[in-house]
Amino acid sequence: MSTAIYFNPENTRLLGKNQDVPYKGAYIFTNKRGVVKSALVQPPERPAKWISRYGSLTISQAGKEMPNGGINEAGLVVEQTTLWQSTYTDDDRLPTVGELQWIHLLLDTCASVKEAMQVAYGVRIAQPMSKLHYMIADRSGDCAIFEFLGGVMYIYRGSSLPFSIMANTPYTEAIKDLEDKEERWRIAYSDYDRNSMERFFKGATRLADVIPVSERERLQFTQDTLEFVRREDTAYTLIYDLEKMQLHFATSIYPDMKTVRIGALDFSSDAAPLALNLQKPAVSYINYNVEMNRRVAESFFRDPVLTKTFGWRITDDMIDYFASFPDKFLNKLDF
């Protein structure tokens, strides 16, 4: 399910995310600039290809290069939540990318929401394992929600984004329900859809509140908001500080907020890639390797609840490929 919300008072850019899923595993990965990449899609699809211009931190439950969200060194944040109504374009003139690697493509190549829009129009999502919509924000204060409905990409931005929040309801439907003074959705909706709107409603109420003045109070306000909209299955909470270039995180197992500073990390092409297990009591990086990536992927794709929910049929060979394909990418200088 999940909720994402963006606060943009003067001199503050905070994007908060609750990852609501009955699976607790999650890692942060560092990603280098200057890497030649190709989308992980099967024939007959034509994979998108690109070179990473920016280093980034990505958060993933499935393994490296398949992020749930992240922030790059230019201050662009891309996050997602489930949207079961999503259907992607079938325009076969466009190169393709998976719904999670789409996030990485934008983090690798874009510094702004405007650039992300341009890149998104040039690819299409294919062979998705989940259905998502996306929130993207940058350091200028720009924010947009990207949705794919009926094979068309819709972008809500500026005046078409009156509340910078998304849960698991199509955005225009959520705004319509928010404006319904009789709140008929509370009676008419299924448990799933009602829960989504309850979180959207709560988050929109917080966005309409007076935001505190001090940086510390604003961060606490964002954290309190995410607590306000959390579910019993919230696995982890993230707060991206786009101004200070920091990522704050807490998990259901270790609820004390911890901080990662993007500027302290090395994203150069010859840097060793790192990984950080969110479900540990302290911030402790380890060197990334394919063996640990396989453990991450296998644990995720073999989870019985997720397998039933998404209808996956993932073989051992597929898990091996998911785990090893990031190591097949070359540095630009070696290409």
mmCIF file of C-alpha atoms in Angstrom:
data_model
loop_
_atom_site.group_PDB
_atom_site.id
_atom_site.type_symbol
_atom_site.label_atom_id
_atom_site.label_comp_id
_atom_site.label_asym_id
_atom_site.label_seq_id
_atom_site.Cartn_x
_atom_site.Cartn_y
_atom_site.Cartn_z
ATOM 1 C CA MET A 1 0.000 0.000 0.000
ATOM 2 C CA SER A 2 2.127 2.927 1.335
ATOM 3 C CA THR A 3 1.835 6.709 1.580
ATOM 4 C CA ALA A 4 4.089 9.478 0.244
ATOM 5 C CA ILE A 5 3.774 13.140 1.197
ATOM 6 C CA TYR A 6 5.784 16.247 0.305
ATOM 7 C CA PHE A 7 6.162 19.323 2.511
ATOM 8 C CA ASN A 8 7.463 22.463 0.827
ATOM 9 C CA PRO A 9 7.362 25.431 3.217
ATOM 10 C CA GLU A 10 9.892 28.225 2.745
ATOM 11 C CA ASN A 11 13.504 26.966 2.774
ATOM 12 C CA THR A 12 12.428 23.376 3.456
ATOM 13 C CA ARG A 13 11.947 20.420 1.135
ATOM 14 C CA LEU A 14 10.878 17.255 2.964
ATOM 15 C CA LEU A 15 9.428 14.182 1.268
ATOM 16 C CA GLY A 16 8.142 11.506 3.630
ATOM 17 C CA LYS A 17 7.269 7.904 2.838
ATOM 18 C CA ASN A 18 5.741 5.003 4.749
ATOM 19 C CA GLN A 19 6.411 1.662 3.067
ATOM 20 C CA ASP A 20 3.394 -0.435 4.023
ATOM 21 C CA VAL A 21 4.055 -4.054 3.180
ATOM 22 C CA PRO A 22 4.010 -7.319 5.187
ATOM 23 C CA TYR A 23 7.728 -7.820 4.576
ATOM 24 C CA LYS A 24 10.339 -6.131 6.727
ATOM 25 C CA GLY A 25 13.585 -6.579 4.769
ATOM 26 C CA ALA A 26 15.052 -3.412 3.224
ATOM 27 C CA TYR A 27 18.466 -2.135 2.145
ATOM 28 C CA ILE A 28 20.032 1.132 1.078
ATOM 29 C CA PHE A 29 22.394 0.830 -1.895
ATOM 30 C CA THR A 30 24.930 3.358 -3.176
ATOM 31 C CA ASN A 31 25.000 3.776 -6.951
ATOM 32 C CA LYS A 32 27.863 5.265 -8.938
ATOM 33 C CA ARG A 33 27.826 7.835 -11.691
ATOM 34 C CA GLY A 34 29.271 6.960 -15.111
ATOM 35 C CA VAL A 35 27.799 3.451 -15.344
ATOM 36 C CA VAL A 36 26.418 2.112 -18.646
ATOM 37 C CA LYS A 37 23.064 0.461 -17.966
ATOM 38 C CA SER A 38 20.379 -1.514 -19.764
ATOM 39 C CA ALA A 39 16.827 -2.270 -18.664
ATOM 40 C CA LEU A 40 16.042 -5.731 -17.325
ATOM 41 C CA VAL A 41 13.283 -6.782 -19.742
ATOM 42 C CA GLN A 42 12.757 -9.967 -21.710
ATOM 43 C CA PRO A 43 12.438 -10.304 -25.511
ATOM 44 C CA PRO A 44 10.701 -9.224 -27.615
ATOM 45 C CA GLU A 45 10.801 -5.940 -25.689
ATOM 46 C CA ARG A 46 13.541 -3.470 -26.621
ATOM 47 C CA PRO A 47 15.414 -2.452 -23.439
ATOM 48 C CA ALA A 48 16.124 1.176 -22.659
ATOM 49 C CA LYS A 49 19.822 2.018 -22.338
ATOM 50 C CA TRP A 50 21.451 4.897 -20.490
ATOM 51 C CA ILE A 51 24.537 6.120 -18.620
ATOM 52 C CA SER A 52 24.205 7.273 -15.024
ATOM 53 C CA ARG A 53 24.993 10.998 -14.785
ATOM 54 C CA TYR A 54 24.368 11.175 -11.039
ATOM 55 C CA GLY A 55 25.256 9.036 -8.072
ATOM 56 C CA SER A 56 22.381 8.044 -5.823
ATOM 57 C CA LEU A 57 21.104 6.267 -2.754
ATOM 58 C CA THR A 58 18.305 3.814 -3.441
ATOM 59 C CA ILE A 59 16.131 1.890 -1.018
ATOM 60 C CA SER A 60 15.106 -1.583 -2.087
ATOM 61 C CA GLN A 61 13.431 -4.658 -0.696
ATOM 62 C CA ALA A 62 14.097 -6.706 -3.849
ATOM 63 C CA GLY A 63 17.795 -6.020 -4.519
ATOM 64 C CA LYS A 64 20.186 -3.586 -6.152
ATOM 65 C CA GLU A 65 18.950 -1.794 -9.308
ATOM 66 C CA MET A 66 15.310 -2.534 -8.370
ATOM 67 C CA PRO A 67 14.555 0.372 -6.034
ATOM 68 C CA ASN A 68 11.413 1.226 -4.133
ATOM 69 C CA GLY A 69 12.653 4.818 -4.143
ATOM 70 C CA GLY A 70 15.713 6.983 -3.708
ATOM 71 C CA ILE A 71 17.527 10.308 -3.918
ATOM 72 C CA ASN A 72 20.383 11.338 -6.193
ATOM 73 C CA GLU A 73 23.256 13.740 -5.597
ATOM 74 C CA ALA A 74 21.419 16.496 -7.510
ATOM 75 C CA GLY A 75 18.603 16.353 -4.954
ATOM 76 C CA LEU A 76 15.983 14.570 -7.070
ATOM 77 C CA VAL A 77 13.749 12.163 -5.140
ATOM 78 C CA VAL A 78 11.602 9.467 -6.744
ATOM 79 C CA GLU A 79 9.152 7.442 -4.645
ATOM 80 C CA GLN A 80 6.209 5.157 -5.347
ATOM 81 C CA THR A 81 3.119 3.578 -3.853
ATOM 82 C CA THR A 82 0.895 0.790 -5.121
ATOM 83 C CA LEU A 83 -1.855 1.699 -7.575
ATOM 84 C CA TRP A 84 -3.702 -1.391 -8.774
ATOM 85 C CA GLN A 85 -5.508 0.587 -11.501
ATOM 86 C CA SER A 86 -2.229 1.268 -13.325
ATOM 87 C CA THR A 87 -2.034 0.217 -16.973
ATOM 88 C CA TYR A 88 0.950 1.222 -19.082
ATOM 89 C CA THR A 89 1.157 2.321 -22.701
ATOM 90 C CA ASP A 90 1.670 -0.371 -25.346
ATOM 91 C CA ASP A 91 3.402 1.980 -27.811
ATOM 92 C CA ASP A 92 6.046 -0.406 -29.163
ATOM 93 C CA ARG A 93 8.008 2.465 -30.734
ATOM 94 C CA LEU A 94 9.418 3.273 -27.288
ATOM 95 C CA PRO A 95 12.249 1.442 -25.487
ATOM 96 C CA THR A 96 11.122 -0.305 -22.329
ATOM 97 C CA VAL A 97 12.021 -0.526 -18.659
ATOM 98 C CA GLY A 98 10.504 -2.257 -15.628
ATOM 99 C CA GLU A 99 8.400 -0.352 -13.114
ATOM 100 C CA LEU A 100 11.178 -0.339 -10.478
ATOM 101 C CA GLN A 101 14.070 0.313 -12.848
ATOM 102 C CA TRP A 102 12.032 3.286 -14.126
ATOM 103 C CA ILE A 103 12.856 4.873 -10.765
ATOM 104 C CA HIS A 104 16.557 4.191 -11.252
ATOM 105 C CA LEU A 105 16.509 5.570 -14.795
ATOM 106 C CA LEU A 106 15.224 8.915 -13.530
ATOM 107 C CA LEU A 107 17.609 9.051 -10.570
ATOM 108 C CA ASP A 108 20.524 8.184 -12.857
ATOM 109 C CA THR A 109 19.786 10.780 -15.519
ATOM 110 C CA CYS A 110 17.692 13.649 -14.111
ATOM 111 C CA ALA A 111 18.266 16.596 -11.779
ATOM 112 C CA SER A 112 14.757 18.076 -11.852
ATOM 113 C CA VAL A 113 11.101 17.181 -12.205
ATOM 114 C CA LYS A 114 11.107 18.837 -15.627
ATOM 115 C CA GLU A 115 13.947 16.588 -16.804
ATOM 116 C CA ALA A 116 12.174 13.556 -15.341
ATOM 117 C CA MET A 117 9.086 14.386 -17.383
ATOM 118 C CA GLN A 118 11.140 14.535 -20.574
ATOM 119 C CA VAL A 119 12.804 11.166 -19.882
ATOM 120 C CA ALA A 120 9.511 9.540 -18.871
ATOM 121 C CA TYR A 121 7.906 10.493 -22.184
ATOM 122 C CA GLY A 122 10.714 8.673 -24.016
ATOM 123 C CA VAL A 123 10.260 5.216 -22.477
ATOM 124 C CA ARG A 124 7.465 2.886 -21.534
ATOM 125 C CA ILE A 125 7.067 0.539 -18.597
ATOM 126 C CA ALA A 126 6.850 -3.121 -19.635
ATOM 127 C CA GLN A 127 6.586 -6.524 -17.946
ATOM 128 C CA PRO A 128 5.744 -5.031 -14.540
ATOM 129 C CA MET A 129 5.739 -7.222 -11.436
ATOM 130 C CA SER A 130 3.689 -4.621 -9.538
ATOM 131 C CA LYS A 131 1.480 -1.651 -10.360
ATOM 132 C CA LEU A 132 2.612 1.736 -9.117
ATOM 133 C CA HIS A 133 2.287 5.479 -9.292
ATOM 134 C CA TYR A 134 5.141 7.824 -8.489
ATOM 135 C CA MET A 135 5.951 11.020 -6.628
ATOM 136 C CA ILE A 136 8.972 13.027 -7.829
ATOM 137 C CA ALA A 137 10.416 16.152 -6.187
ATOM 138 C CA ASP A 138 13.519 18.293 -6.658
ATOM 139 C CA ARG A 139 15.508 20.925 -4.768
ATOM 140 C CA SER A 140 13.753 23.839 -6.483
ATOM 141 C CA GLY A 141 10.519 22.887 -4.743
ATOM 142 C CA ASP A 142 8.927 21.335 -7.820
ATOM 143 C CA CYS A 143 6.867 18.204 -7.193
ATOM 144 C CA ALA A 144 4.753 15.972 -9.435
ATOM 145 C CA ILE A 145 2.768 12.749 -9.309
ATOM 146 C CA PHE A 146 3.027 10.422 -12.310
ATOM 147 C CA GLU A 147 0.207 7.949 -12.989
ATOM 148 C CA PHE A 148 -0.473 5.490 -15.793
ATOM 149 C CA LEU A 149 -4.177 4.945 -16.404
ATOM 150 C CA GLY A 150 -5.754 3.407 -19.472
ATOM 151 C CA GLY A 151 -2.360 3.295 -21.178
ATOM 152 C CA VAL A 152 -1.833 7.058 -20.774
ATOM 153 C CA MET A 153 0.711 8.820 -18.542
ATOM 154 C CA TYR A 154 -0.827 11.599 -16.449
ATOM 155 C CA ILE A 155 1.345 14.119 -14.611
ATOM 156 C CA TYR A 156 -0.104 16.217 -11.778
ATOM 157 C CA ARG A 157 2.014 19.287 -11.055
ATOM 158 C CA GLY A 158 1.540 22.900 -10.046
ATOM 159 C CA SER A 159 -2.134 23.851 -10.067
ATOM 160 C CA SER A 160 -3.167 20.260 -10.845
ATOM 161 C CA LEU A 161 -1.445 19.099 -7.616
ATOM 162 C CA PRO A 162 -3.342 20.939 -4.854
ATOM 163 C CA PHE A 163 -2.182 18.421 -2.226
ATOM 164 C CA SER A 164 1.231 16.791 -2.600
ATOM 165 C CA ILE A 165 0.257 13.416 -1.202
ATOM 166 C CA MET A 166 -0.495 10.021 -2.677
ATOM 167 C CA ALA A 167 -1.760 6.802 -1.161
ATOM 168 C CA ASN A 168 -3.345 4.024 -3.234
ATOM 169 C CA THR A 169 -6.159 5.863 -4.987
ATOM 170 C CA PRO A 170 -5.874 7.497 -8.431
ATOM 171 C CA TYR A 171 -5.035 11.123 -7.720
ATOM 172 C CA THR A 172 -8.037 12.820 -9.333
ATOM 173 C CA GLU A 173 -10.390 10.366 -7.615
ATOM 174 C CA ALA A 174 -8.712 11.073 -4.273
ATOM 175 C CA ILE A 175 -9.117 14.834 -4.730
ATOM 176 C CA LYS A 176 -12.769 14.360 -5.680
ATOM 177 C CA ASP A 177 -13.368 12.263 -2.563
ATOM 178 C CA LEU A 178 -11.477 14.785 -0.437
ATOM 179 C CA GLU A 179 -13.840 17.522 -1.645
ATOM 180 C CA ASP A 180 -16.938 15.419 -0.906
ATOM 181 C CA LYS A 181 -18.326 17.078 2.234
ATOM 182 C CA GLU A 182 -20.559 14.070 2.888
ATOM 183 C CA GLU A 183 -17.557 11.717 2.784
ATOM 184 C CA ARG A 184 -19.584 9.049 1.009
ATOM 185 C CA TRP A 185 -16.396 7.095 0.324
ATOM 186 C CA ARG A 186 -16.358 6.015 3.973
ATOM 187 C CA ILE A 187 -19.458 3.910 3.304
ATOM 188 C CA ALA A 188 -19.174 3.078 -0.389
ATOM 189 C CA TYR A 189 -15.564 1.875 -0.548
ATOM 190 C CA SER A 190 -14.047 -1.519 0.162
ATOM 191 C CA ASP A 191 -11.759 -1.856 3.180
ATOM 192 C CA TYR A 192 -8.684 -1.420 0.963
ATOM 193 C CA ASP A 193 -9.948 1.687 -0.839
ATOM 194 C CA ARG A 194 -11.345 3.208 2.351
ATOM 195 C CA ASN A 195 -8.013 2.759 4.136
ATOM 196 C CA SER A 196 -6.245 4.467 1.238
ATOM 197 C CA MET A 197 -8.593 7.439 1.397
ATOM 198 C CA GLU A 198 -8.346 7.653 5.172
ATOM 199 C CA ARG A 199 -4.571 8.055 4.859
ATOM 200 C CA PHE A 200 -4.951 10.544 2.003
ATOM 201 C CA PHE A 201 -7.489 12.524 4.045
ATOM 202 C CA LYS A 202 -5.250 12.583 7.130
ATOM 203 C CA GLY A 203 -2.202 13.614 5.106
ATOM 204 C CA ALA A 204 -4.075 16.377 3.289
ATOM 205 C CA THR A 205 -5.234 17.707 6.657
ATOM 206 C CA ARG A 206 -1.626 17.895 7.819
ATOM 207 C CA LEU A 207 -0.577 19.657 4.609
ATOM 208 C CA ALA A 208 -3.224 22.291 5.325
ATOM 209 C CA ASP A 209 -1.914 22.861 8.871
ATOM 210 C CA VAL A 210 0.497 25.618 9.843
ATOM 211 C CA ILE A 211 3.993 24.195 9.331
ATOM 212 C CA PRO A 212 6.453 24.974 12.176
ATOM 213 C CA VAL A 213 9.209 27.527 11.598
ATOM 214 C CA SER A 214 12.374 25.816 12.803
ATOM 215 C CA GLU A 215 14.121 23.051 10.855
ATOM 216 C CA ARG A 216 13.997 20.683 13.810
ATOM 217 C CA GLU A 217 10.285 21.250 14.349
ATOM 218 C CA ARG A 218 9.557 20.803 10.643
ATOM 219 C CA LEU A 219 11.366 17.476 10.618
ATOM 220 C CA GLN A 220 9.423 16.409 13.702
ATOM 221 C CA PHE A 221 6.179 17.586 12.082
ATOM 222 C CA THR A 222 6.904 15.391 9.057
ATOM 223 C CA GLN A 223 7.756 12.445 11.288
ATOM 224 C CA ASP A 224 4.544 12.954 13.278
ATOM 225 C CA THR A 225 2.562 13.099 10.032
ATOM 226 C CA LEU A 226 3.981 9.774 8.890
ATOM 227 C CA GLU A 227 3.126 8.305 12.284
ATOM 228 C CA PHE A 228 -0.403 9.701 11.856
ATOM 229 C CA VAL A 229 -0.886 7.853 8.546
ATOM 230 C CA ARG A 230 1.053 4.676 9.364
ATOM 231 C CA ARG A 231 -0.515 1.228 9.189
ATOM 232 C CA GLU A 232 0.104 -1.878 11.267
ATOM 233 C CA ASP A 233 2.192 -3.271 8.403
ATOM 234 C CA THR A 234 4.395 -0.188 7.920
ATOM 235 C CA ALA A 235 7.826 -1.785 7.449
ATOM 236 C CA TYR A 236 9.854 1.419 7.349
ATOM 237 C CA THR A 237 9.562 5.191 7.270
ATOM 238 C CA LEU A 238 11.736 7.549 5.225
ATOM 239 C CA ILE A 239 12.171 11.315 5.264
ATOM 240 C CA TYR A 240 14.195 12.823 2.430
ATOM 241 C CA ASP A 241 15.594 16.268 3.267
ATOM 242 C CA LEU A 242 16.285 17.757 -0.159
ATOM 243 C CA GLU A 243 17.772 20.972 1.252
ATOM 244 C CA LYS A 244 20.263 19.368 3.635
ATOM 245 C CA MET A 245 20.763 16.323 1.390
ATOM 246 C CA GLN A 246 20.020 13.817 4.116
ATOM 247 C CA LEU A 247 17.935 10.673 4.353
ATOM 248 C CA HIS A 248 16.322 9.895 7.696
ATOM 249 C CA PHE A 249 14.883 6.437 8.274
ATOM 250 C CA ALA A 250 13.239 4.295 10.933
ATOM 251 C CA THR A 251 11.825 0.776 10.825
ATOM 252 C CA SER A 252 9.172 -1.225 12.628
ATOM 253 C CA ILE A 253 11.938 -3.172 14.390
ATOM 254 C CA TYR A 254 14.214 -0.185 15.142
ATOM 255 C CA PRO A 255 11.890 2.836 15.469
ATOM 256 C CA ASP A 256 14.547 5.402 16.435
ATOM 257 C CA MET A 257 15.245 7.688 13.482
ATOM 258 C CA LYS A 258 18.709 7.397 11.923
ATOM 259 C CA THR A 259 20.374 9.660 9.342
ATOM 260 C CA VAL A 260 22.456 9.119 6.217
ATOM 261 C CA ARG A 261 24.279 12.126 4.731
ATOM 262 C CA ILE A 262 24.454 11.957 0.953
ATOM 263 C CA GLY A 263 27.413 14.339 0.753
ATOM 264 C CA ALA A 264 29.561 11.992 2.848
ATOM 265 C CA LEU A 265 29.357 9.192 0.275
ATOM 266 C CA ASP A 266 31.586 8.535 -2.725
ATOM 267 C CA PHE A 267 29.702 8.095 -6.008
ATOM 268 C CA SER A 268 32.727 8.224 -8.298
ATOM 269 C CA SER A 269 33.057 5.543 -10.966
ATOM 270 C CA ASP A 270 35.894 3.770 -9.150
ATOM 271 C CA ALA A 271 34.218 3.779 -5.721
ATOM 272 C CA ALA A 272 33.258 0.482 -4.106
ATOM 273 C CA PRO A 273 29.447 0.115 -4.001
ATOM 274 C CA LEU A 274 28.005 -0.116 -0.500
ATOM 275 C CA ALA A 275 24.906 -1.566 1.113
ATOM 276 C CA LEU A 276 23.177 -0.742 4.380
ATOM 277 C CA ASN A 277 20.653 -3.015 6.092
ATOM 278 C CA LEU A 278 17.844 -0.831 7.455
ATOM 279 C CA GLN A 279 16.915 -3.538 9.957
ATOM 280 C CA LYS A 280 20.013 -3.074 12.100
ATOM 281 C CA PRO A 281 20.375 -1.079 15.344
ATOM 282 C CA ALA A 282 23.043 1.255 13.902
ATOM 283 C CA VAL A 283 24.086 2.732 10.557
ATOM 284 C CA SER A 284 26.730 0.302 9.306
ATOM 285 C CA TYR A 285 27.719 -0.007 5.649
ATOM 286 C CA ILE A 286 29.029 -3.211 4.116
ATOM 287 C CA ASN A 287 30.642 -3.745 0.736
ATOM 288 C CA TYR A 288 28.080 -4.775 -1.841
ATOM 289 C CA ASN A 289 28.513 -8.158 -3.533
ATOM 290 C CA VAL A 290 26.396 -10.463 -5.642
ATOM 291 C CA GLU A 291 26.058 -13.075 -2.899
ATOM 292 C CA MET A 292 24.375 -10.677 -0.512
ATOM 293 C CA ASN A 293 22.220 -9.361 -3.343
ATOM 294 C CA ARG A 294 21.030 -12.887 -4.031
ATOM 295 C CA ARG A 295 20.042 -13.307 -0.389
ATOM 296 C CA VAL A 296 18.070 -10.066 -0.563
ATOM 297 C CA ALA A 297 16.306 -11.054 -3.807
ATOM 298 C CA GLU A 298 15.596 -14.615 -2.704
ATOM 299 C CA SER A 299 14.147 -13.538 0.628
ATOM 300 C CA PHE A 300 11.852 -11.047 -1.103
ATOM 301 C CA PHE A 301 10.669 -13.133 -4.048
ATOM 302 C CA ARG A 302 10.203 -16.256 -1.913
ATOM 303 C CA ASP A 303 8.077 -14.507 0.685
ATOM 304 C CA PRO A 304 4.764 -16.441 0.701
ATOM 305 C CA VAL A 305 2.519 -13.442 1.388
ATOM 306 C CA LEU A 306 4.036 -11.335 -1.393
ATOM 307 C CA THR A 307 4.024 -14.280 -3.801
ATOM 308 C CA LYS A 308 0.306 -14.807 -3.220
ATOM 309 C CA THR A 309 -0.541 -11.100 -3.398
ATOM 310 C CA PHE A 310 1.294 -10.402 -6.668
ATOM 311 C CA GLY A 311 0.929 -13.835 -8.280
ATOM 312 C CA TRP A 312 4.661 -14.191 -8.907
ATOM 313 C CA ARG A 313 6.161 -17.276 -10.489
ATOM 314 C CA ILE A 314 9.847 -16.626 -9.921
ATOM 315 C CA THR A 315 12.309 -19.444 -10.655
ATOM 316 C CA ASP A 316 15.741 -19.941 -9.096
ATOM 317 C CA ASP A 317 17.315 -19.000 -12.422
ATOM 318 C CA MET A 318 15.387 -15.727 -12.413
ATOM 319 C CA ILE A 319 16.563 -14.938 -8.890
ATOM 320 C CA ASP A 320 20.145 -15.684 -9.926
ATOM 321 C CA TYR A 321 19.759 -13.276 -12.826
ATOM 322 C CA PHE A 322 18.157 -10.548 -10.697
ATOM 323 C CA ALA A 323 21.051 -10.849 -8.258
ATOM 324 C CA SER A 324 23.857 -10.823 -10.818
ATOM 325 C CA PHE A 325 22.713 -8.416 -13.525
ATOM 326 C CA PRO A 326 23.984 -5.244 -11.734
ATOM 327 C CA ASP A 327 27.507 -6.673 -11.995
ATOM 328 C CA LYS A 328 27.136 -6.863 -15.779
ATOM 329 C CA PHE A 329 27.044 -3.062 -16.069
ATOM 330 C CA LEU A 330 30.267 -1.391 -17.223
ATOM 331 C CA ASN A 331 31.799 1.904 -16.221
ATOM 332 C CA LYS A 332 31.604 4.475 -19.011
ATOM 333 C CA LEU A 333 35.403 4.529 -19.337
ATOM 334 C CA ASP A 334 35.434 0.754 -19.909
ATOM 335 C CA PHE A 335 32.595 0.772 -22.412
#
